[in-house]
């Protein structure tokens, strides 16, 4: 007998969130879920002594109203791709996937998913800033919005928002293959869809519930051929056994399907995580092969040694140069 409840069997909703149309739409998608009213999402999401790993097996949904910090300045460890005024936003906290190396398990004590239903307030804050300067916003760092599109509809709403503002550019990063939302939309060069690509066997073993390598590549190919602006991300790269053969084969297979001349660019990077996050991550996954690697700590960030990083990056860059021009590769 399975003692674990199915995903989203319980939905917690802030009293203030009940009035929002987004909340009602989401609740209608889960007619059999038990709905529990709360005062603040932090009552459930931010409690101490939660079992992140266990919660990820059957996460609960929390609907909330975001009161502050609608956008954040882009982190130094993240690539801005040459864009000025780099930001990221969090309309959803946590991801439906369960990647062993994901930094979110170091950020949050809970494996549950929070959806902020007042996306319009975020848009208003962005519009205020857009009056003064252009913006480049990554909208899917703390979750995978594409994987949640059938629940939230946020990807479509961001698309409509970008369409109104010529000085706004966004990146939607994903490991999903759910591209149905794009079928009736006109490609917009300011709406970048970025796929994180991982080696086949690695994805199967360490990226639980994320779609396989083949489906990610296939979905990226479909959007590229339809005229969308697509970025390919080999980031973070993990030093697995037989790294050079594994990642070399992944790159060859990726560009066997995808025309490297038609993509926006390629992002490559090795695994890196803050010292604080790593401590929590190891606590959640005591037996993780990835997290127990003998990393080096440089300025508060755990990563491979300088020599290891350089060798990995040089190898992957040289492989990619067989398919993509140098100016399109970001490290």
mmCIF file of C-alpha atoms in Angstrom, residues 98-103 105 175 198-199 201-208 236-241 243 247 270-273 278-279 281-296 302-304 308 312:
data_model
loop_
_atom_site.group_PDB
_atom_site.id
_atom_site.type_symbol
_atom_site.label_atom_id
_atom_site.label_comp_id
_atom_site.label_asym_id
_atom_site.label_seq_id
_atom_site.Cartn_x
_atom_site.Cartn_y
_atom_site.Cartn_z
ATOM 1 C CA UNK A 98 13.904 16.749 -8.389
ATOM 2 C CA UNK A 99 17.458 17.143 -9.667
ATOM 3 C CA UNK A 100 20.036 15.842 -7.218
ATOM 4 C CA UNK A 101 22.336 18.826 -7.663
ATOM 5 C CA UNK A 102 19.666 21.578 -7.690
ATOM 6 C CA UNK A 103 20.533 24.626 -5.608
ATOM 7 C CA UNK A 105 17.281 22.416 -1.917
ATOM 8 C CA UNK A 175 14.065 21.077 -18.817
ATOM 9 C CA UNK A 198 22.228 17.073 -19.851
ATOM 10 C CA UNK A 199 23.750 13.748 -20.980
ATOM 11 C CA UNK A 201 22.201 8.580 -18.665
ATOM 12 C CA UNK A 202 23.034 11.423 -16.303
ATOM 13 C CA UNK A 203 19.562 12.909 -16.776
ATOM 14 C CA UNK A 204 17.932 9.541 -16.104
ATOM 15 C CA UNK A 205 19.875 9.017 -12.896
ATOM 16 C CA UNK A 206 20.164 12.472 -11.381
ATOM 17 C CA UNK A 207 17.309 14.586 -12.802
ATOM 18 C CA UNK A 208 14.240 12.859 -11.438
ATOM 19 C CA UNK A 236 25.878 23.131 -14.924
ATOM 20 C CA UNK A 237 28.247 20.462 -16.188
ATOM 21 C CA UNK A 238 28.991 17.768 -13.623
ATOM 22 C CA UNK A 239 32.291 15.883 -13.559
ATOM 23 C CA UNK A 240 30.952 12.393 -14.100
ATOM 24 C CA UNK A 241 32.953 9.253 -14.762
ATOM 25 C CA UNK A 243 33.337 12.987 -18.571
ATOM 26 C CA UNK A 247 29.737 15.171 -22.681
ATOM 27 C CA UNK A 270 30.597 23.948 -14.486
ATOM 28 C CA UNK A 271 28.853 23.133 -11.223
ATOM 29 C CA UNK A 272 29.163 25.894 -8.611
ATOM 30 C CA UNK A 273 27.206 26.540 -5.460
ATOM 31 C CA UNK A 278 25.967 23.297 -0.131
ATOM 32 C CA UNK A 279 25.795 22.669 3.607
ATOM 33 C CA UNK A 281 22.105 20.279 0.265
ATOM 34 C CA UNK A 282 24.460 17.711 1.773
ATOM 35 C CA UNK A 283 22.196 17.453 4.785
ATOM 36 C CA UNK A 284 19.260 16.643 2.507
ATOM 37 C CA UNK A 285 21.206 14.140 0.382
ATOM 38 C CA UNK A 286 23.781 12.518 2.630
ATOM 39 C CA UNK A 287 24.629 9.802 0.098
ATOM 40 C CA UNK A 288 24.805 11.997 -2.996
ATOM 41 C CA UNK A 289 27.728 11.122 -5.275
ATOM 42 C CA UNK A 290 27.583 14.549 -6.883
ATOM 43 C CA UNK A 291 27.494 16.632 -3.703
ATOM 44 C CA UNK A 292 30.198 14.647 -1.908
ATOM 45 C CA UNK A 293 32.810 15.315 -4.565
ATOM 46 C CA UNK A 294 35.955 16.962 -3.060
ATOM 47 C CA UNK A 295 35.126 20.471 -4.284
ATOM 48 C CA UNK A 296 37.276 23.538 -3.749
ATOM 49 C CA UNK A 302 32.112 25.458 -3.995
ATOM 50 C CA UNK A 303 33.255 24.306 -7.410
ATOM 51 C CA UNK A 304 35.915 22.120 -9.006
ATOM 52 C CA UNK A 308 39.496 20.891 -13.523
ATOM 53 C CA UNK A 312 36.166 20.815 -18.737
#
